[in-house]
Amino acid sequence: LFATGDCQKWLVAKKWSVMGWYSNGQRWIMKSSLKKHRYVARWYRRHRVREDPWISLEDHGRSWNRGGILYGGKSWGNWHARSILPVHEGADVYIRYKAPKIKDCSLIDGGGWKLVRHVPGRMRWHPARDHLRGTARYGTPSKLPSAAPWSIRFNKTPFNEFLFATGDCQRWLIARKWSVMAQYANAHRWIEKSSQKSKRYAARWYHRWRVPHEPWISVTDHGSAVHSGHVLYGGNNFGNIHASRVLPKHLGANVWIRNKVIKKSCAHLAGGGWKRVRHVPAGYHWHPARDHLRGTAKYGTPSK
């Protein structure tokens, strides 16, 4: 909270909106003495410029000499100060920790999810470079959305579905493990359901083994998702708008897994009496058998 000493002029901004490097960049103001709803204003916080940041009610260009500046440093004077400080009893800076109202993403689609990876609302994606194989382990597991990045190993945990969700659960998608764990580039991958659609559909994703920050998992096609803030997974601390359009605004992002048991048999079809003798799971490859259906091939462990 940046406010004049007489409280006539003030604004509230999230920490992430203030703490970054920008030059005449648009930054979010949650509310102010001018407006009751969220809006943007152009501020300055440049590396090695000691008087920065310049925090103002409106764009810096129209605020510095009109009494709209609410913060400046390095004992800077000029109209930046004289147009507001003597008139409004100086200025103050306040801070608080406002506990967000958090939905429980573990209940999405019937629940059964296990949280395995987390990144808070910052400007960079997960540190992991394991391509979601579940081999990366770092940080301290926590249920707090503000917790530092962490990941547990899940490469030996049986599961067949991923849930990718923002920390506030407003944006999410469910995808089968086989849809995520393959190599592809701008290719259609199946999403079982998401915060946008309740039925199965496809979106274009990227997952190339030699690119450490992939896979890119998104609610919509990657190209549009980057700009609209619908990317839900990235790795290797990748930043840019891939992260800034979603993570700071939605309490970060999480990765969940579950092993969904699908109890379905076709043995009753066409009068019944059938015995299942061969199986291949959902994926992009057919049966390993090479016996031309003679029934001589034997492999794997039979399961229902």
mmCIF file of C-alpha atoms in Angstrom:
data_model
loop_
_atom_site.group_PDB
_atom_site.id
_atom_site.type_symbol
_atom_site.label_atom_id
_atom_site.label_comp_id
_atom_site.label_asym_id
_atom_site.label_seq_id
_atom_site.Cartn_x
_atom_site.Cartn_y
_atom_site.Cartn_z
ATOM 1 C CA LEU A 1 0.000 0.000 0.000
ATOM 2 C CA PHE A 2 1.501 3.303 -1.108
ATOM 3 C CA ALA A 3 -0.302 6.296 0.424
ATOM 4 C CA THR A 4 0.118 9.966 1.129
ATOM 5 C CA GLY A 5 0.349 10.997 4.788
ATOM 6 C CA ASP A 6 -3.217 12.334 4.737
ATOM 7 C CA CYS A 7 -4.494 9.133 3.023
ATOM 8 C CA GLN A 8 -6.145 11.124 0.236
ATOM 9 C CA LYS A 9 -4.076 9.449 -2.463
ATOM 10 C CA TRP A 10 -3.234 5.737 -2.337
ATOM 11 C CA LEU A 11 -2.891 2.529 -4.316
ATOM 12 C CA VAL A 12 -2.665 -1.173 -3.575
ATOM 13 C CA ALA A 13 -0.405 -3.406 -5.677
ATOM 14 C CA LYS A 14 0.719 -7.015 -5.424
ATOM 15 C CA LYS A 15 4.350 -7.596 -4.539
ATOM 16 C CA TRP A 16 5.015 -9.263 -7.892
ATOM 17 C CA SER A 17 3.688 -6.197 -9.732
ATOM 18 C CA VAL A 18 6.173 -3.920 -7.966
ATOM 19 C CA MET A 19 9.203 -6.228 -7.772
ATOM 20 C CA GLY A 20 10.546 -6.728 -11.270
ATOM 21 C CA TRP A 21 12.677 -4.871 -13.814
ATOM 22 C CA TYR A 22 10.716 -2.633 -16.156
ATOM 23 C CA SER A 23 10.999 0.700 -17.921
ATOM 24 C CA ASN A 24 7.760 2.536 -18.634
ATOM 25 C CA GLY A 25 6.159 -0.868 -18.305
ATOM 26 C CA GLN A 26 2.504 -1.553 -17.555
ATOM 27 C CA ARG A 27 2.054 -2.812 -13.987
ATOM 28 C CA TRP A 28 -1.101 -3.937 -12.256
ATOM 29 C CA ILE A 29 -2.788 -1.838 -9.557
ATOM 30 C CA MET A 30 -5.419 -3.770 -7.583
ATOM 31 C CA LYS A 31 -7.337 -0.652 -6.503
ATOM 32 C CA SER A 32 -6.612 2.966 -5.656
ATOM 33 C CA SER A 33 -8.056 6.292 -4.601
ATOM 34 C CA LEU A 34 -8.898 6.771 -8.290
ATOM 35 C CA LYS A 35 -10.445 3.402 -9.164
ATOM 36 C CA LYS A 36 -12.098 0.587 -7.211
ATOM 37 C CA HIS A 37 -11.203 -2.108 -9.731
ATOM 38 C CA ARG A 38 -7.934 -3.469 -11.113
ATOM 39 C CA TYR A 39 -6.131 -1.465 -13.803
ATOM 40 C CA VAL A 40 -2.626 -0.821 -15.157
ATOM 41 C CA ALA A 41 -0.244 2.121 -15.039
ATOM 42 C CA ARG A 42 3.200 2.628 -16.537
ATOM 43 C CA TRP A 43 5.992 2.632 -13.933
ATOM 44 C CA TYR A 44 9.781 2.490 -13.809
ATOM 45 C CA ARG A 45 12.051 0.080 -11.919
ATOM 46 C CA ARG A 46 15.336 -0.036 -13.798
ATOM 47 C CA HIS A 47 18.461 -1.902 -12.805
ATOM 48 C CA ARG A 48 21.132 0.456 -11.359
ATOM 49 C CA VAL A 49 18.812 3.508 -11.384
ATOM 50 C CA ARG A 50 18.849 4.324 -7.667
ATOM 51 C CA GLU A 51 15.820 6.600 -7.529
ATOM 52 C CA ASP A 52 13.592 3.813 -8.913
ATOM 53 C CA PRO A 53 11.006 2.459 -8.566
ATOM 54 C CA TRP A 54 8.624 5.237 -9.488
ATOM 55 C CA ILE A 55 5.165 4.161 -8.299
ATOM 56 C CA SER A 56 2.249 6.318 -9.436
ATOM 57 C CA LEU A 57 -1.537 6.393 -9.573
ATOM 58 C CA GLU A 58 -1.486 6.737 -13.345
ATOM 59 C CA ASP A 59 1.169 6.474 -16.049
ATOM 60 C CA HIS A 60 4.444 8.015 -14.885
ATOM 61 C CA GLY A 61 4.527 10.473 -17.772
ATOM 62 C CA ARG A 62 1.360 12.212 -16.666
ATOM 63 C CA SER A 63 1.920 11.810 -12.924
ATOM 64 C CA TRP A 64 5.380 13.161 -12.121
ATOM 65 C CA ASN A 65 4.390 16.834 -12.237
ATOM 66 C CA ARG A 66 0.712 16.503 -11.327
ATOM 67 C CA GLY A 67 0.953 15.067 -7.832
ATOM 68 C CA GLY A 68 0.431 11.477 -8.871
ATOM 69 C CA ILE A 69 3.717 9.955 -7.665
ATOM 70 C CA LEU A 70 3.396 7.833 -4.498
ATOM 71 C CA TYR A 71 6.928 6.477 -4.283
ATOM 72 C CA GLY A 72 10.434 7.513 -5.319
ATOM 73 C CA GLY A 73 13.896 7.012 -3.843
ATOM 74 C CA LYS A 74 17.417 8.422 -3.485
ATOM 75 C CA SER A 75 16.090 11.685 -1.986
ATOM 76 C CA TRP A 76 14.909 12.702 -5.456
ATOM 77 C CA GLY A 77 13.325 16.159 -5.645
ATOM 78 C CA ASN A 78 12.000 18.187 -8.557
ATOM 79 C CA TRP A 79 8.266 18.180 -9.319
ATOM 80 C CA HIS A 80 8.221 14.433 -8.600
ATOM 81 C CA ALA A 81 8.272 15.414 -4.904
ATOM 82 C CA ARG A 82 7.168 19.063 -4.609
ATOM 83 C CA SER A 83 3.835 18.496 -6.386
ATOM 84 C CA ILE A 84 2.667 16.009 -3.760
ATOM 85 C CA LEU A 85 4.743 15.622 -0.557
ATOM 86 C CA PRO A 86 4.302 19.145 0.920
ATOM 87 C CA VAL A 87 0.612 19.198 -0.020
ATOM 88 C CA HIS A 88 -0.358 15.763 1.378
ATOM 89 C CA GLU A 89 1.707 15.400 4.562
ATOM 90 C CA GLY A 90 4.410 13.246 2.976
ATOM 91 C CA ALA A 91 4.015 9.607 1.928
ATOM 92 C CA ASP A 92 4.149 6.146 3.484
ATOM 93 C CA VAL A 93 4.681 2.542 2.465
ATOM 94 C CA TYR A 94 2.670 -0.268 4.090
ATOM 95 C CA ILE A 95 2.904 -4.043 3.627
ATOM 96 C CA ARG A 96 0.700 -6.980 4.602
ATOM 97 C CA TYR A 97 0.269 -10.670 3.951
ATOM 98 C CA LYS A 98 -3.246 -11.245 2.684
ATOM 99 C CA ALA A 99 -4.097 -14.917 2.829
ATOM 100 C CA PRO A 100 -5.733 -15.862 -0.484
ATOM 101 C CA LYS A 101 -8.927 -17.893 -0.640
ATOM 102 C CA ILE A 102 -7.699 -21.121 -2.141
ATOM 103 C CA LYS A 103 -9.780 -23.840 -3.753
ATOM 104 C CA ASP A 104 -8.712 -27.448 -3.291
ATOM 105 C CA CYS A 105 -7.581 -28.696 -6.707
ATOM 106 C CA SER A 106 -7.312 -32.252 -5.370
ATOM 107 C CA LEU A 107 -11.116 -32.521 -5.635
ATOM 108 C CA ILE A 108 -11.222 -31.818 -9.378
ATOM 109 C CA ASP A 109 -12.955 -34.544 -11.403
ATOM 110 C CA GLY A 110 -13.722 -36.733 -8.407
ATOM 111 C CA GLY A 111 -10.382 -36.326 -6.635
ATOM 112 C CA GLY A 112 -7.728 -38.938 -5.926
ATOM 113 C CA TRP A 113 -4.896 -36.611 -6.937
ATOM 114 C CA LYS A 114 -1.420 -36.483 -5.401
ATOM 115 C CA LEU A 115 0.520 -33.192 -5.526
ATOM 116 C CA VAL A 116 4.049 -33.838 -6.842
ATOM 117 C CA ARG A 117 5.409 -30.515 -8.125
ATOM 118 C CA HIS A 118 4.865 -26.836 -7.308
ATOM 119 C CA VAL A 119 5.997 -23.397 -8.427
ATOM 120 C CA PRO A 120 4.774 -20.202 -6.678
ATOM 121 C CA GLY A 121 3.483 -17.007 -8.258
ATOM 122 C CA ARG A 122 6.779 -15.797 -9.673
ATOM 123 C CA MET A 123 8.137 -14.845 -13.091
ATOM 124 C CA ARG A 124 9.716 -18.217 -13.898
ATOM 125 C CA TRP A 125 8.465 -21.763 -14.416
ATOM 126 C CA HIS A 126 9.481 -24.970 -12.593
ATOM 127 C CA PRO A 127 13.242 -25.540 -12.087
ATOM 128 C CA ALA A 128 12.801 -29.189 -13.189
ATOM 129 C CA ARG A 129 14.495 -30.420 -16.349
ATOM 130 C CA ASP A 130 13.305 -34.027 -16.210
ATOM 131 C CA HIS A 131 10.621 -33.724 -18.919
ATOM 132 C CA LEU A 132 8.000 -34.771 -16.327
ATOM 133 C CA ARG A 133 9.587 -38.198 -15.872
ATOM 134 C CA GLY A 134 9.388 -37.618 -12.124
ATOM 135 C CA THR A 135 13.112 -37.915 -11.399
ATOM 136 C CA ALA A 136 13.641 -34.316 -10.210
ATOM 137 C CA ARG A 137 13.689 -33.736 -6.467
ATOM 138 C CA TYR A 138 14.230 -30.357 -4.818
ATOM 139 C CA GLY A 139 12.771 -27.966 -2.256
ATOM 140 C CA THR A 140 10.499 -28.726 0.693
ATOM 141 C CA PRO A 141 6.985 -30.013 -0.054
ATOM 142 C CA SER A 142 4.279 -27.661 1.233
ATOM 143 C CA LYS A 143 0.592 -26.977 0.683
ATOM 144 C CA LEU A 144 1.134 -23.204 0.771
ATOM 145 C CA PRO A 145 0.843 -21.512 -2.645
ATOM 146 C CA SER A 146 3.590 -19.091 -1.625
ATOM 147 C CA ALA A 147 6.071 -21.893 -0.874
ATOM 148 C CA ALA A 148 9.338 -21.940 -2.815
ATOM 149 C CA PRO A 149 9.501 -24.285 -5.827
ATOM 150 C CA TRP A 150 9.568 -27.959 -4.879
ATOM 151 C CA SER A 151 9.240 -31.378 -6.454
ATOM 152 C CA ILE A 152 9.160 -34.956 -5.218
ATOM 153 C CA ARG A 153 10.137 -38.032 -7.204
ATOM 154 C CA PHE A 154 7.210 -39.849 -8.775
ATOM 155 C CA ASN A 155 8.946 -41.896 -11.460
ATOM 156 C CA LYS A 156 8.232 -45.101 -9.505
ATOM 157 C CA THR A 157 4.662 -44.196 -8.556
ATOM 158 C CA PRO A 158 1.981 -45.956 -10.633
ATOM 159 C CA PHE A 159 -0.247 -43.389 -12.342
ATOM 160 C CA ASN A 160 -2.000 -42.856 -15.645
ATOM 161 C CA GLU A 161 -3.274 -39.261 -15.470
ATOM 162 C CA PHE A 162 -1.812 -35.791 -14.962
ATOM 163 C CA LEU A 163 -3.640 -32.769 -13.596
ATOM 164 C CA PHE A 164 -1.977 -29.448 -14.403
ATOM 165 C CA ALA A 165 -3.541 -26.558 -12.491
ATOM 166 C CA THR A 166 -2.879 -23.009 -11.395
ATOM 167 C CA GLY A 167 -2.562 -22.457 -7.653
ATOM 168 C CA ASP A 168 -6.028 -20.898 -7.477
ATOM 169 C CA CYS A 169 -7.547 -23.780 -9.515
ATOM 170 C CA GLN A 170 -9.071 -21.346 -12.002
ATOM 171 C CA ARG A 171 -7.187 -22.884 -14.925
ATOM 172 C CA TRP A 172 -6.581 -26.616 -15.197
ATOM 173 C CA LEU A 173 -6.510 -29.602 -17.505
ATOM 174 C CA ILE A 174 -6.443 -33.375 -17.190
ATOM 175 C CA ALA A 175 -4.386 -35.434 -19.644
ATOM 176 C CA ARG A 176 -3.483 -39.100 -19.828
ATOM 177 C CA LYS A 177 0.127 -39.922 -19.115
ATOM 178 C CA TRP A 178 0.649 -41.254 -22.631
ATOM 179 C CA SER A 179 -0.601 -37.978 -24.117
ATOM 180 C CA VAL A 180 2.067 -36.029 -22.220
ATOM 181 C CA MET A 181 4.988 -38.468 -22.244
ATOM 182 C CA ALA A 182 6.020 -38.607 -25.885
ATOM 183 C CA GLN A 183 8.077 -36.474 -28.243
ATOM 184 C CA TYR A 184 6.189 -33.954 -30.381
ATOM 185 C CA ALA A 185 6.415 -30.409 -31.756
ATOM 186 C CA ASN A 186 3.320 -28.243 -32.219
ATOM 187 C CA ALA A 187 1.314 -31.446 -32.398
ATOM 188 C CA HIS A 188 -2.231 -32.180 -31.298
ATOM 189 C CA ARG A 189 -2.362 -33.927 -27.911
ATOM 190 C CA TRP A 190 -5.467 -35.163 -26.163
ATOM 191 C CA ILE A 191 -6.911 -33.358 -23.145
ATOM 192 C CA GLU A 192 -9.565 -35.353 -21.283
ATOM 193 C CA LYS A 193 -11.228 -32.250 -19.833
ATOM 194 C CA SER A 194 -10.247 -28.796 -18.627
ATOM 195 C CA SER A 195 -11.445 -25.575 -17.042
ATOM 196 C CA GLN A 196 -12.652 -24.601 -20.532
ATOM 197 C CA LYS A 197 -14.252 -27.817 -21.776
ATOM 198 C CA SER A 198 -15.921 -30.736 -20.020
ATOM 199 C CA LYS A 199 -15.316 -33.189 -22.847
ATOM 200 C CA ARG A 200 -12.262 -34.529 -24.615
ATOM 201 C CA TYR A 201 -10.464 -32.309 -27.147
ATOM 202 C CA ALA A 202 -6.986 -31.690 -28.572
ATOM 203 C CA ALA A 203 -4.492 -28.832 -28.214
ATOM 204 C CA ARG A 204 -1.094 -28.245 -29.809
ATOM 205 C CA TRP A 205 1.824 -28.768 -27.405
ATOM 206 C CA TYR A 206 5.614 -29.066 -27.557
ATOM 207 C CA HIS A 207 7.808 -31.777 -26.041
ATOM 208 C CA ARG A 208 11.253 -32.205 -27.572
ATOM 209 C CA TRP A 209 13.814 -34.251 -25.621
ATOM 210 C CA ARG A 210 16.663 -31.844 -26.369
ATOM 211 C CA VAL A 211 14.789 -28.762 -25.133
ATOM 212 C CA PRO A 212 15.235 -28.691 -21.324
ATOM 213 C CA HIS A 213 12.296 -26.381 -20.547
ATOM 214 C CA GLU A 214 9.737 -28.601 -22.266
ATOM 215 C CA PRO A 215 7.097 -29.987 -22.269
ATOM 216 C CA TRP A 216 4.850 -26.987 -22.782
ATOM 217 C CA ILE A 217 1.405 -28.008 -21.540
ATOM 218 C CA SER A 218 -1.488 -25.619 -22.157
ATOM 219 C CA VAL A 219 -5.281 -25.445 -22.067
ATOM 220 C CA THR A 220 -5.347 -24.204 -25.664
ATOM 221 C CA ASP A 221 -2.876 -24.346 -28.557
ATOM 222 C CA HIS A 222 0.585 -23.273 -27.402
ATOM 223 C CA GLY A 223 0.779 -20.260 -29.718
ATOM 224 C CA SER A 224 -2.305 -18.580 -28.314
ATOM 225 C CA ALA A 225 -1.891 -19.892 -24.751
ATOM 226 C CA VAL A 226 1.428 -18.076 -24.279
ATOM 227 C CA HIS A 227 -0.261 -14.714 -24.797
ATOM 228 C CA SER A 228 -3.543 -15.465 -23.029
ATOM 229 C CA GLY A 229 -1.971 -16.960 -19.893
ATOM 230 C CA HIS A 230 -3.188 -20.521 -20.441
ATOM 231 C CA VAL A 231 0.191 -22.278 -20.245
ATOM 232 C CA LEU A 232 0.084 -24.678 -17.270
ATOM 233 C CA TYR A 233 3.525 -26.293 -17.370
ATOM 234 C CA GLY A 234 7.058 -25.330 -18.342
ATOM 235 C CA GLY A 235 10.485 -26.195 -16.931
ATOM 236 C CA ASN A 236 14.117 -25.135 -16.536
ATOM 237 C CA ASN A 237 13.157 -21.822 -14.838
ATOM 238 C CA PHE A 238 11.876 -20.477 -18.169
ATOM 239 C CA GLY A 239 10.500 -16.947 -17.873
ATOM 240 C CA ASN A 240 9.214 -14.482 -20.449
ATOM 241 C CA ILE A 241 5.450 -14.048 -20.941
ATOM 242 C CA HIS A 242 5.116 -17.851 -20.797
ATOM 243 C CA ALA A 243 5.352 -17.379 -17.025
ATOM 244 C CA SER A 244 4.433 -13.739 -16.372
ATOM 245 C CA ARG A 245 0.995 -14.008 -17.987
ATOM 246 C CA VAL A 246 -0.142 -16.763 -15.626
ATOM 247 C CA LEU A 247 2.000 -17.567 -12.564
ATOM 248 C CA PRO A 248 1.912 -14.220 -10.682
ATOM 249 C CA LYS A 249 -1.800 -13.786 -11.343
ATOM 250 C CA HIS A 250 -2.965 -17.287 -10.344
ATOM 251 C CA LEU A 251 -0.857 -18.225 -7.278
ATOM 252 C CA GLY A 252 1.645 -20.240 -9.288
ATOM 253 C CA ALA A 253 1.032 -23.703 -10.710
ATOM 254 C CA ASN A 254 1.016 -27.324 -9.602
ATOM 255 C CA VAL A 255 1.372 -30.817 -11.037
ATOM 256 C CA TRP A 256 -0.845 -33.610 -9.705
ATOM 257 C CA ILE A 257 -0.985 -37.304 -10.608
ATOM 258 C CA ARG A 258 -3.411 -40.172 -10.011
ATOM 259 C CA ASN A 259 -3.887 -43.752 -11.082
ATOM 260 C CA LYS A 260 -7.442 -43.836 -12.385
ATOM 261 C CA VAL A 261 -8.850 -47.335 -12.443
ATOM 262 C CA ILE A 262 -10.992 -47.891 -15.519
ATOM 263 C CA LYS A 263 -13.269 -50.849 -14.884
ATOM 264 C CA LYS A 264 -14.696 -51.675 -18.245
ATOM 265 C CA SER A 265 -15.042 -55.007 -19.998
ATOM 266 C CA CYS A 266 -16.404 -55.831 -23.435
ATOM 267 C CA ALA A 267 -16.919 -59.493 -22.561
ATOM 268 C CA HIS A 268 -20.692 -59.058 -22.580
ATOM 269 C CA LEU A 269 -20.893 -57.933 -26.221
ATOM 270 C CA ALA A 270 -22.538 -60.049 -28.936
ATOM 271 C CA GLY A 271 -23.952 -62.569 -26.499
ATOM 272 C CA GLY A 272 -20.924 -62.748 -24.170
ATOM 273 C CA GLY A 273 -18.690 -65.715 -23.362
ATOM 274 C CA TRP A 274 -15.489 -63.882 -24.354
ATOM 275 C CA LYS A 275 -12.020 -64.324 -22.814
ATOM 276 C CA ARG A 276 -9.547 -61.480 -23.076
ATOM 277 C CA VAL A 277 -6.156 -62.719 -24.286
ATOM 278 C CA ARG A 278 -4.230 -59.637 -25.387
ATOM 279 C CA HIS A 279 -4.095 -55.983 -24.349
ATOM 280 C CA VAL A 280 -2.401 -52.740 -25.339
ATOM 281 C CA PRO A 281 -2.925 -49.539 -23.284
ATOM 282 C CA ALA A 282 -3.916 -46.115 -24.559
ATOM 283 C CA GLY A 283 -1.013 -44.636 -26.472
ATOM 284 C CA TYR A 284 0.568 -44.284 -29.909
ATOM 285 C CA HIS A 285 1.827 -47.825 -30.522
ATOM 286 C CA TRP A 286 0.026 -51.103 -31.203
ATOM 287 C CA HIS A 287 0.600 -54.546 -29.666
ATOM 288 C CA PRO A 288 4.227 -55.721 -29.264
ATOM 289 C CA ALA A 289 3.196 -59.152 -30.622
ATOM 290 C CA ARG A 290 4.663 -60.401 -33.913
ATOM 291 C CA ASP A 291 2.920 -63.781 -34.006
ATOM 292 C CA HIS A 292 0.315 -62.852 -36.626
ATOM 293 C CA LEU A 293 -2.412 -63.638 -34.040
ATOM 294 C CA ARG A 294 -1.427 -67.322 -33.857
ATOM 295 C CA GLY A 295 -1.515 -66.957 -30.067
ATOM 296 C CA THR A 296 2.123 -67.952 -29.480
ATOM 297 C CA ALA A 297 3.281 -64.592 -28.065
ATOM 298 C CA LYS A 298 3.462 -64.249 -24.287
ATOM 299 C CA TYR A 299 4.579 -61.111 -22.478
ATOM 300 C CA GLY A 300 3.608 -58.741 -19.687
ATOM 301 C CA THR A 301 1.372 -59.359 -16.681
ATOM 302 C CA PRO A 302 -2.352 -59.953 -17.295
ATOM 303 C CA SER A 303 -4.487 -57.330 -15.582
ATOM 304 C CA LYS A 304 -8.098 -56.177 -15.542
#
